[in-house]
XYZ file of C-alpha atoms in Angstrom:
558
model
C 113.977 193.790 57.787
C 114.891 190.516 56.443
C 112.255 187.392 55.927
C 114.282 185.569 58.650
C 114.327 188.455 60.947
C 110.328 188.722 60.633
C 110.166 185.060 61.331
C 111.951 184.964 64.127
C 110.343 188.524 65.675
C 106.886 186.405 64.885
C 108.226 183.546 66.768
C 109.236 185.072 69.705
C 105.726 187.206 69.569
C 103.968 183.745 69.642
C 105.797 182.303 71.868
C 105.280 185.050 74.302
C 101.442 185.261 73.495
C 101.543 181.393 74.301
C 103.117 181.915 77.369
C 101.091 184.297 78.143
C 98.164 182.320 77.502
C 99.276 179.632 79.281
C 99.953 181.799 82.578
C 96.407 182.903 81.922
C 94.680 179.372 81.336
C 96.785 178.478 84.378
C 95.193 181.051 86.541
C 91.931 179.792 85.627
C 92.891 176.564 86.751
C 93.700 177.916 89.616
C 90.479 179.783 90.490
C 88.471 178.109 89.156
C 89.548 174.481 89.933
C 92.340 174.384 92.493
C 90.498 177.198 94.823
C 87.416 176.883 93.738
C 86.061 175.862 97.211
C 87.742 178.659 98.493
C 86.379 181.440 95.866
C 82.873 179.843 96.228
C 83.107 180.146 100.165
C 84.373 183.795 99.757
C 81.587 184.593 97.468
C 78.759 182.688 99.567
C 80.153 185.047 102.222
C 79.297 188.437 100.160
C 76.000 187.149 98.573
C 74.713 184.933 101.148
C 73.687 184.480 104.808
C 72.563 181.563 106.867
C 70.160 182.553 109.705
C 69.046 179.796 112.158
C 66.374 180.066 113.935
C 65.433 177.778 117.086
C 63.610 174.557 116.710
C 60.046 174.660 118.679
C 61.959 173.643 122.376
C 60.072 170.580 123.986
C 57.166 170.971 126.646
C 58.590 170.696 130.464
C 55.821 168.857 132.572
C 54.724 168.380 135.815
C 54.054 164.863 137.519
C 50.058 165.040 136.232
C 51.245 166.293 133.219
C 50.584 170.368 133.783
C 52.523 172.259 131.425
C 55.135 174.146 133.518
C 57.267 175.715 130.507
C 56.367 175.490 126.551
C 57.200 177.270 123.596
C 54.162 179.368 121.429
C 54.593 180.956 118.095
C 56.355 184.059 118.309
C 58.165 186.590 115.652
C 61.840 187.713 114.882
C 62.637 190.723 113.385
C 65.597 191.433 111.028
C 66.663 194.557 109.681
C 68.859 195.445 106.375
C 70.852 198.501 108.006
C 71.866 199.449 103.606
C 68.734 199.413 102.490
C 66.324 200.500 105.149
C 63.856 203.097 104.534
C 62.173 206.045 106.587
C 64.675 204.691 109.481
C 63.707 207.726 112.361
C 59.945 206.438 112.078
C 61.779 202.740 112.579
C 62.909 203.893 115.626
C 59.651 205.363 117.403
C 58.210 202.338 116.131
C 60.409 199.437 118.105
C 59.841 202.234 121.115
C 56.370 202.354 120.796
C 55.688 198.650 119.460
C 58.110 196.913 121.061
C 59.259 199.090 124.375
C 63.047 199.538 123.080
C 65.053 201.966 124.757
C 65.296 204.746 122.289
C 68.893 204.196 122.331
C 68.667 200.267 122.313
C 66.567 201.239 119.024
C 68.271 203.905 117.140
C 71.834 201.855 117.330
C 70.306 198.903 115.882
C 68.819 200.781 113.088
C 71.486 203.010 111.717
C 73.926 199.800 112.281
C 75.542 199.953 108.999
C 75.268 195.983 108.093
C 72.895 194.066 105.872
C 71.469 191.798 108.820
C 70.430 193.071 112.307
C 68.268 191.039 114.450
C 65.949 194.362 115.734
C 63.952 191.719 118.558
C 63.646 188.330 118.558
C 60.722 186.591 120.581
C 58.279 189.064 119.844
C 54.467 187.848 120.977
C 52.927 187.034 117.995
C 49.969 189.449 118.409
C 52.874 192.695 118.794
C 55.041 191.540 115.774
C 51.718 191.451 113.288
C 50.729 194.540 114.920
C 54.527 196.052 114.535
C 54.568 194.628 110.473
C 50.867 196.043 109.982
C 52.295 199.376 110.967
C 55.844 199.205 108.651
C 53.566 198.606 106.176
C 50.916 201.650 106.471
C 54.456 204.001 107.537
C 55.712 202.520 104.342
C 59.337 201.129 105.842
C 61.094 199.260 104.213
C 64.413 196.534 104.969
C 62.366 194.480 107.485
C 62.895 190.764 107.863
C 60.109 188.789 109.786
C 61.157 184.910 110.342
C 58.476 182.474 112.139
C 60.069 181.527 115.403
C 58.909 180.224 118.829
C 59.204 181.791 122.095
C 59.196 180.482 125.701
C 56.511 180.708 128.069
C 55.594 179.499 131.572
C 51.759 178.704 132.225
C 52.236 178.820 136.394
C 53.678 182.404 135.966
C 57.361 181.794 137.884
C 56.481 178.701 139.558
C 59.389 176.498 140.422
C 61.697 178.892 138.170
C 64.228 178.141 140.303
C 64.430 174.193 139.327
C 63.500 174.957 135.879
C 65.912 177.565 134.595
C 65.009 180.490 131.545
C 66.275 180.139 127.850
C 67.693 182.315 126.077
C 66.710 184.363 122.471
C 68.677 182.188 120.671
C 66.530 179.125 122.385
C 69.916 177.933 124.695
C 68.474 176.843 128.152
C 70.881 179.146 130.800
C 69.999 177.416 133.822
C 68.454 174.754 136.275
C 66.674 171.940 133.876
C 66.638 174.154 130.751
C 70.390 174.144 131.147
C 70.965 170.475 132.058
C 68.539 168.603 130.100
C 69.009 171.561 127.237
C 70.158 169.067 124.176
C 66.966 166.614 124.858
C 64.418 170.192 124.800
C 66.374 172.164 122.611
C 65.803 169.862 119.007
C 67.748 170.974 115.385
C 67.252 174.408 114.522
C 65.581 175.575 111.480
C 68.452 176.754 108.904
C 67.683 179.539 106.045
C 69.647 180.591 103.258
C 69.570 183.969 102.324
C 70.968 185.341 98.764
C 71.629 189.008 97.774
C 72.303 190.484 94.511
C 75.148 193.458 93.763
C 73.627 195.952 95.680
C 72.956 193.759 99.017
C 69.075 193.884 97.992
C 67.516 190.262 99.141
C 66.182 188.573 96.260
C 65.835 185.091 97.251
C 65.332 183.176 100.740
C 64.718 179.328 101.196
C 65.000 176.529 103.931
C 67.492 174.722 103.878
C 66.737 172.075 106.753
C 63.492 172.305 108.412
C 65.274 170.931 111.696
C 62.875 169.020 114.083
C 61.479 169.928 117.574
C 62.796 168.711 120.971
C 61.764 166.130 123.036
C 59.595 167.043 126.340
C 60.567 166.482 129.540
C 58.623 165.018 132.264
C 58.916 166.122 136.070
C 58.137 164.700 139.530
C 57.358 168.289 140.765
C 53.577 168.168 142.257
C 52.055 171.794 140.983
C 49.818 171.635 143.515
C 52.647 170.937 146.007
C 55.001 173.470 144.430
C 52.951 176.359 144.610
C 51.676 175.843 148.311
C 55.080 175.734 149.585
C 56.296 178.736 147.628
C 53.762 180.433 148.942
C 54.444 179.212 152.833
C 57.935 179.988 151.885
C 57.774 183.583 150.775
C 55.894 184.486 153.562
C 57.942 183.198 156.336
C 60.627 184.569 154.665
C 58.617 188.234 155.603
C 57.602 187.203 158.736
C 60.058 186.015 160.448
C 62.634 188.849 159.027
C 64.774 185.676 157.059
C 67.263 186.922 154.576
C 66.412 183.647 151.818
C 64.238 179.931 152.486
C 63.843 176.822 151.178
C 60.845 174.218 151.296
C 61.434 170.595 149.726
C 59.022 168.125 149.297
C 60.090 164.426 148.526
C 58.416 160.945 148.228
C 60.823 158.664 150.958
C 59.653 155.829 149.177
C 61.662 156.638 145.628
C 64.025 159.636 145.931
C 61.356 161.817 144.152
C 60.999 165.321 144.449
C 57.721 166.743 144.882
C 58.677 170.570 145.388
C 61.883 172.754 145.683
C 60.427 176.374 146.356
C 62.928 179.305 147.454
C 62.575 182.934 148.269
C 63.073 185.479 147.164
C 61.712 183.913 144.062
C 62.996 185.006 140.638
C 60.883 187.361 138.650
C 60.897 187.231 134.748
C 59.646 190.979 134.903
C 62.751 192.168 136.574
C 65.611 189.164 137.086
C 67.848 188.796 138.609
C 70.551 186.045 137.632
C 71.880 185.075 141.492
C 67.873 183.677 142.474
C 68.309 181.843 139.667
C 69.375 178.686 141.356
C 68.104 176.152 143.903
C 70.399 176.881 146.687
C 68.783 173.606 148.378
C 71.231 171.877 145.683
C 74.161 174.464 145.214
C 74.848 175.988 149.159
C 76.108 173.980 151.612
C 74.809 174.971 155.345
C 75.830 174.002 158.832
C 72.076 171.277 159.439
C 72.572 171.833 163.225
C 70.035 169.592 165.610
C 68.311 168.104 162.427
C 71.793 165.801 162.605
C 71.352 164.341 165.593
C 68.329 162.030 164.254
C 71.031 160.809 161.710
C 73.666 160.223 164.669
C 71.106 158.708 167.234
C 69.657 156.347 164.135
C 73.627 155.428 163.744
C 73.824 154.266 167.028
C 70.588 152.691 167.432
C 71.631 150.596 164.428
C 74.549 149.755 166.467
C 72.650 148.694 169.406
C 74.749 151.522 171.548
C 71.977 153.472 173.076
C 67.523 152.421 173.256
C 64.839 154.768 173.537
C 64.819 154.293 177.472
C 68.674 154.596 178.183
C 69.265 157.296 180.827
C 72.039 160.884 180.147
C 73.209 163.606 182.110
C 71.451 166.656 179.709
C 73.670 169.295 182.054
C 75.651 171.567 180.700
C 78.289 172.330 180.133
C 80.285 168.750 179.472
C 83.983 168.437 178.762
C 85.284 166.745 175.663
C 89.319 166.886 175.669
C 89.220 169.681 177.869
C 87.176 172.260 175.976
C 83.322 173.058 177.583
C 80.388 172.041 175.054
C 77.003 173.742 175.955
C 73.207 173.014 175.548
C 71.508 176.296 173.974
C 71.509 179.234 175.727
C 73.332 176.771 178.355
C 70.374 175.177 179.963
C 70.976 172.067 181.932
C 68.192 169.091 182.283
C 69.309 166.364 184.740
C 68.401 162.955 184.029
C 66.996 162.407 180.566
C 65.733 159.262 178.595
C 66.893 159.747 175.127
C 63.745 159.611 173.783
C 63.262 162.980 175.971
C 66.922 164.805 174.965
C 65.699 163.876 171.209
C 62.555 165.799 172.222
C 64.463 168.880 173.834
C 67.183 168.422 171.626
C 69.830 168.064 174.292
C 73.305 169.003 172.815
C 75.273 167.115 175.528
C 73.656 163.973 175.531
C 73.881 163.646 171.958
C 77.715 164.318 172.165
C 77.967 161.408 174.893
C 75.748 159.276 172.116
C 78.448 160.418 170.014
C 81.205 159.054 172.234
C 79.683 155.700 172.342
C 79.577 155.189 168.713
C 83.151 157.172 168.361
C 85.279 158.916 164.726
C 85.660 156.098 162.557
C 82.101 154.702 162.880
C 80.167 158.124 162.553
C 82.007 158.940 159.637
C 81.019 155.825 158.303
C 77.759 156.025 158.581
C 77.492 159.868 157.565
C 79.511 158.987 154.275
C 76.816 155.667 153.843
C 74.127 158.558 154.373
C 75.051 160.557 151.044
C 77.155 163.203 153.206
C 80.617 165.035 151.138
C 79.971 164.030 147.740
C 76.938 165.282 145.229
C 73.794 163.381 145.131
C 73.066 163.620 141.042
C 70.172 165.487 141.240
C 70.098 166.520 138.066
C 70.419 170.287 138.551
C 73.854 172.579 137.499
C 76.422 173.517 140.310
C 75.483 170.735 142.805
C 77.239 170.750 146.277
C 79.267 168.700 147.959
C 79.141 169.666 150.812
C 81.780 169.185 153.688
C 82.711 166.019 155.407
C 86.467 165.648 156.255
C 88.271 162.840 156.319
C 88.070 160.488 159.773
C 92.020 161.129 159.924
C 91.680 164.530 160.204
C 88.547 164.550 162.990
C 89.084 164.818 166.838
C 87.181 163.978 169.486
C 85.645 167.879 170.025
C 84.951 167.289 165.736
C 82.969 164.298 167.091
C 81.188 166.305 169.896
C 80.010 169.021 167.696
C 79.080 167.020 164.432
C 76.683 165.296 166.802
C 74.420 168.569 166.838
C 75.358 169.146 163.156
C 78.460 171.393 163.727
C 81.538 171.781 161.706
C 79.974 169.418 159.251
C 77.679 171.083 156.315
C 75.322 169.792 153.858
C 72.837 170.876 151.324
C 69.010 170.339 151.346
C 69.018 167.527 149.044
C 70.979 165.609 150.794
C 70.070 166.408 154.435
C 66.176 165.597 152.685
C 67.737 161.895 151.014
C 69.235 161.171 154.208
C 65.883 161.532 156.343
C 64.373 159.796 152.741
C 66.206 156.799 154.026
C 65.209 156.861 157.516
C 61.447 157.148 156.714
C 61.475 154.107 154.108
C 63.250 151.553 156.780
C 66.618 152.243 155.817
C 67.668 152.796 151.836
C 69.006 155.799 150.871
C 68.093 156.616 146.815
C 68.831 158.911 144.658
C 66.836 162.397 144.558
C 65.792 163.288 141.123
C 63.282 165.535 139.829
C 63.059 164.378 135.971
C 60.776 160.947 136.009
C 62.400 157.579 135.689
C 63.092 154.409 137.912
C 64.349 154.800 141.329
C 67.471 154.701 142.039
C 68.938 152.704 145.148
C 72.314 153.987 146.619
C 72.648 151.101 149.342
C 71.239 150.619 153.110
C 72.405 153.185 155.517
C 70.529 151.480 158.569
C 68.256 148.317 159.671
C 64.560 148.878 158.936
C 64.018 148.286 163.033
C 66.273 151.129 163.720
C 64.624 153.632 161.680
C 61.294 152.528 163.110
C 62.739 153.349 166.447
C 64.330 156.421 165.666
C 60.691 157.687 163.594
C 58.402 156.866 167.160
C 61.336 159.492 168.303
C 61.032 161.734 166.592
C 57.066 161.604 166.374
C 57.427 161.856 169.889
C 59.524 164.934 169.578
C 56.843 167.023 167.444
C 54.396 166.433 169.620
C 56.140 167.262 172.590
C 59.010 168.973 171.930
C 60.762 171.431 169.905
C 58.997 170.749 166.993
C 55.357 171.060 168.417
C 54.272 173.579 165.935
C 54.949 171.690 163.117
C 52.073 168.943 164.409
C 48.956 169.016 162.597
C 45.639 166.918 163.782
C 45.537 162.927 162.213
C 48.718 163.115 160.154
C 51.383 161.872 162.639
C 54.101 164.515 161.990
C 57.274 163.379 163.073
C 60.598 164.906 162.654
C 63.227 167.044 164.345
C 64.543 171.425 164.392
C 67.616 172.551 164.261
C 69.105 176.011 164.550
C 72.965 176.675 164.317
C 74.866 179.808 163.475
C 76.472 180.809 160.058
C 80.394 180.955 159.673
C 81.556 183.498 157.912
C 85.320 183.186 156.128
C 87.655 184.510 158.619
C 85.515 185.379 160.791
C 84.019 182.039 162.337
C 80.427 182.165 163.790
C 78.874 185.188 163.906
C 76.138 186.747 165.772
C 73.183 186.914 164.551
C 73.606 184.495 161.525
C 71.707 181.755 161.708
C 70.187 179.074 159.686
C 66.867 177.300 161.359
C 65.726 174.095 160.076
C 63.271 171.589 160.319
C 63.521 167.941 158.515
C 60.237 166.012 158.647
C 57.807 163.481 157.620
C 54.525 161.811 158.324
C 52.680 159.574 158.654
C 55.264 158.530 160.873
C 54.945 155.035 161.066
C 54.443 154.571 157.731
C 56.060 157.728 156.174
C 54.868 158.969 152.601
C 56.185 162.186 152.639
C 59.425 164.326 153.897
C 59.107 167.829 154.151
C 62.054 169.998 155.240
C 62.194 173.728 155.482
C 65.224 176.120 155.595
C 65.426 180.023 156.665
C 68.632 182.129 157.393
C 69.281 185.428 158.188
C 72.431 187.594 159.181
C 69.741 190.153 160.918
C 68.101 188.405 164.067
C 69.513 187.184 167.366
C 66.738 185.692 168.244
C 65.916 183.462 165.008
C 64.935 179.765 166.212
C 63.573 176.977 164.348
C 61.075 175.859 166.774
C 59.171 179.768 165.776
C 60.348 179.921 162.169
C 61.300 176.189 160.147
C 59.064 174.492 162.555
C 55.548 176.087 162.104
C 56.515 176.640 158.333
C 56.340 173.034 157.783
C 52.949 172.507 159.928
C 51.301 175.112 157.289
C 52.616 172.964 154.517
C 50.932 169.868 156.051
C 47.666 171.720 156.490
C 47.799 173.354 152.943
C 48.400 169.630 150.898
C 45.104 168.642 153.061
C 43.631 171.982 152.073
C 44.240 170.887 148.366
C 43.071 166.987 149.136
C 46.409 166.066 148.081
C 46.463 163.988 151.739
C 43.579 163.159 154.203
C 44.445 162.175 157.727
C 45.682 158.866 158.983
C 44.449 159.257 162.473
C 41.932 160.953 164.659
C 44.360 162.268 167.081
C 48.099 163.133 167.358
C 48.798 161.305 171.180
C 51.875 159.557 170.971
C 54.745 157.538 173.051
C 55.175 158.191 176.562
C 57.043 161.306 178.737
C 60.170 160.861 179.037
């Protein structure tokens, strides 16, 4: 081979090795500058993990400052499926320890992946007991992380309202749902680092996070707990297939006590009684209404406590017969006296007087068809239609709360804004300033319309619910359920009493809800009625009220 042949072989060797060096250097560049986020991100994802764990969730109070759900130190457990040890004694140990279902337990275990949450939540006391014991069975692969877990001091009082969290600390309803960002705080955030063989060799925070803020309630304890306990057992007695008792304070808009049953049991729950269906089910309010019609038109200066009816029954309204219950007839009757006997047909000629446009009026003034902003998930509406698409039987039967429906909260603001002269406000359960929606009647005509309905408990339908010095007033109401496609049905019926006292001077509303789909005979005057007399007697019981008068004699017969 000639000199200039071995030149030019060398050259073109070079020039190949420098192209190939260059291709070479350029894939560095590549890696190691032009994707280096990306290589780092895809080796972060093979050597490291990120576990957060929930922030310590804030303290949910009552009005006097009773803890009704906190958080306490707790333990989560982690498992390393590669590298555990002695995994069969693992899983008698969660079912022993922890009460796993043996087959919960043995998927978790022989999971093959590097991180398995095994429990998370675990009561301090079990989780050092359940490490103590790894230890002594000498298992290894075990992760324990310092976490928080949530409790509830009352046991499952006022559930309902205040929702459950989660195990990864995200409130699932009520409160704990809606106020969930303000409990829940930052998380805490580790970093977790693995050599080769997926063995953890190095763990460290990387943001401490930061607690949440607490929350602070206008639910009364005291109050809560009495009428969840009147509530569950009228619920028993009187054969009622769910109830509601709410307690409010006419004077702001504050709630004092939303109890239910059937109550929701952390032992064994159940997801559907976890809701206050006082805020999220609409019902048919039946004779409780026409306080709320009779207040429109005393407003109006259409009808006085005095003014004379016909109370017989049956009375045509555009032809079709509307009946008194169970199609009694009175005669002659003040007002003042059909209030007190609840008279369906004088309260559709009250009704007539004040006509479509102005009932609606005032109904829609009173809260009724749109959400009050009570602060709890799934709120209501309820169901007011339109003026234009009301007749004049519409009229007749919304007087005795008929083919109109509402929820509890705002059947209980509406009667808020009769007792306190005539404002309606906001109901809210987390504490703040009152809230004023706007005047739904003169002060004079809810003074009138409360020495009604005082007059009514004590000598009418809602007798039971009197109780010795503390001036009960209010009014029952019993209507049957719809059912879709079906219309009203037999023996489904909601019974309801709205109330408050002292009645000149009212401090407190108290309502009470049953229904059933199982009784015939379910009225409110033997079911709502008495339920809110025991609720009366049990916040004197507790010296949460005293009386305001020796006796209970008031107004005249009518």
């Amino acid at each position: 081979m000639t000199k200039e042949a071995s030149i030019k072989r060398a050259t073109v060797v070079f020039l190949l090795l420098a192209l190939g060096g260059l291709a070479v250097v350029g894939r560095l560049v590549q890696l190691q500058v032009v994707e280096h986020g990306r290589w780092v991100t895809v080796a972060q994802s093979v050597q490291e993990d990120v576990i957060e764990l929930p922030a310590r969730r804030g303290t949910i109070y009552d009005r006097h400052g009773s803890p009704l759900a906190c958080d306490v130190p707790a333990y989560s457990i982690a498992l390393d499926g590669f590298h555990v040890t002695k995994p069969e004694l693992l899983v008698d140990l969660l079912v022993e320890e922890l009460g796993m279902a043996r087959e919960t337990a043995t998927d978790k275990v022989y999971r093959a992946a590097y991180f398995t949450w095994l429990a998370r939540g675990v009561d301090r006391e079990v989780g050092a007991r359940f490490r103590r014991r790894t230890v002594e069975l000498g298992i290894h692969g075990l992760m324990f992380f310092n976490t928080w877990k949530r409790v509830y001091p009352q046991g499952p009082l006022a559930l309902a309202v205040l929702g459950v969290v989660g195990v990864d600390g995200q409130g699932l309803d009520g409160l704990e749902y809606a106020y969930d960002e303000t409990l829940r705080g930052k998380p805490r955030r580790l970093r977790l680092l693995r050599s080769r063989d997926g063995r953890v060799y190095d763990l460290w925070e990387e943001d401490p996070g930061c607690p949440g803020k607490d929350l602070h309630l206008t639910l009364d304890a005291r109050i809560q707990w009495i009428c969840e306990q009147e509530v569950t057992q009228g619920v028993q007695k009187y054969v009622a297939d769910r109830g509601f008792a709410l307690v409010m304070d006419p004077r702001t808009g504050a709630i004092l006590a939303l109890a239910q049953a059937p109550r929701y049991d952390l032992d064994r729950p159940d997801p559907s009684l976890l809701h206050a269906w006082a805020v999220t089910d609409a019902f048919e309010p039946g004779s409780t209404f026409k306080s709320l019609i009779g207040l429109a038109a005393v407003d109006l200066g259409l009808v006085g406590p005095e003014d004379t009816f016909s109370g017989d029954s049956p009375i045509l309204v555009a032809g079709v017969p509307i009946r008194n219950a169970e199609g009694k007839s009175y005669g002659l009757r003040t007002f003042r006296a059909a209030m007190a006997q609840s008279i369906n047909t004088v309260l559709v000629q009250v009704a007539g007087r004040l006509g479509i446009e102005r009932t609606y009026a005032y109904l829609s003034r009173m809260g009724f068809g749109r959400p009050t902003g009570v602060g709890l998930p799934g709120e209501s509406a309820g169901i007011l239609r339109p003026p234009e698409r009301w007749t004049e039987v519409d009229l007749a039967t919304a007087s005795f709360g008929q083919g109109v429906a509402v929820t509890g909260v705002q059947l209980g603001a509406a009667y808020c804004a009769l007792a306190n002269g005539g404002t309606l406000y906001r109901p809210y359960l987390v504490q703040g300033p009152p809230e004023a929606r706007g005047r739904v009647a003169s002060a004079e005509a809810c003074a009138t319309m409360r020495e009604i309905l005082g007059y009514a408990v004590n000598t009418g339908t809602g007798n039971l619910a009197a109780v010795p010095g503390f001036k009960v007033g209010g009014k029952s109401g019993t209507a049957q359920i719809a059912l879709p496609g079906r219309g009203y049905v037999p023996g489904h019926v909601t019974a309801a009493m709205a109330a408050f006292f002292p009645w000149d001077n009212p401090e407190y509303v108290v309502m009470v809800v049953y229904q059933t789909s199982r009784s015939e005979e379910f009225w409110s005057g033997s079911t709502a009625v008495p339920t809110v007399g025991a609720i009366v007697r049990g916040m004197a019981g507790l010296g949460i009220v005293r009386p305001y008068e020796d006796t209970t004699a008031l107004g005249r017969s009518g």
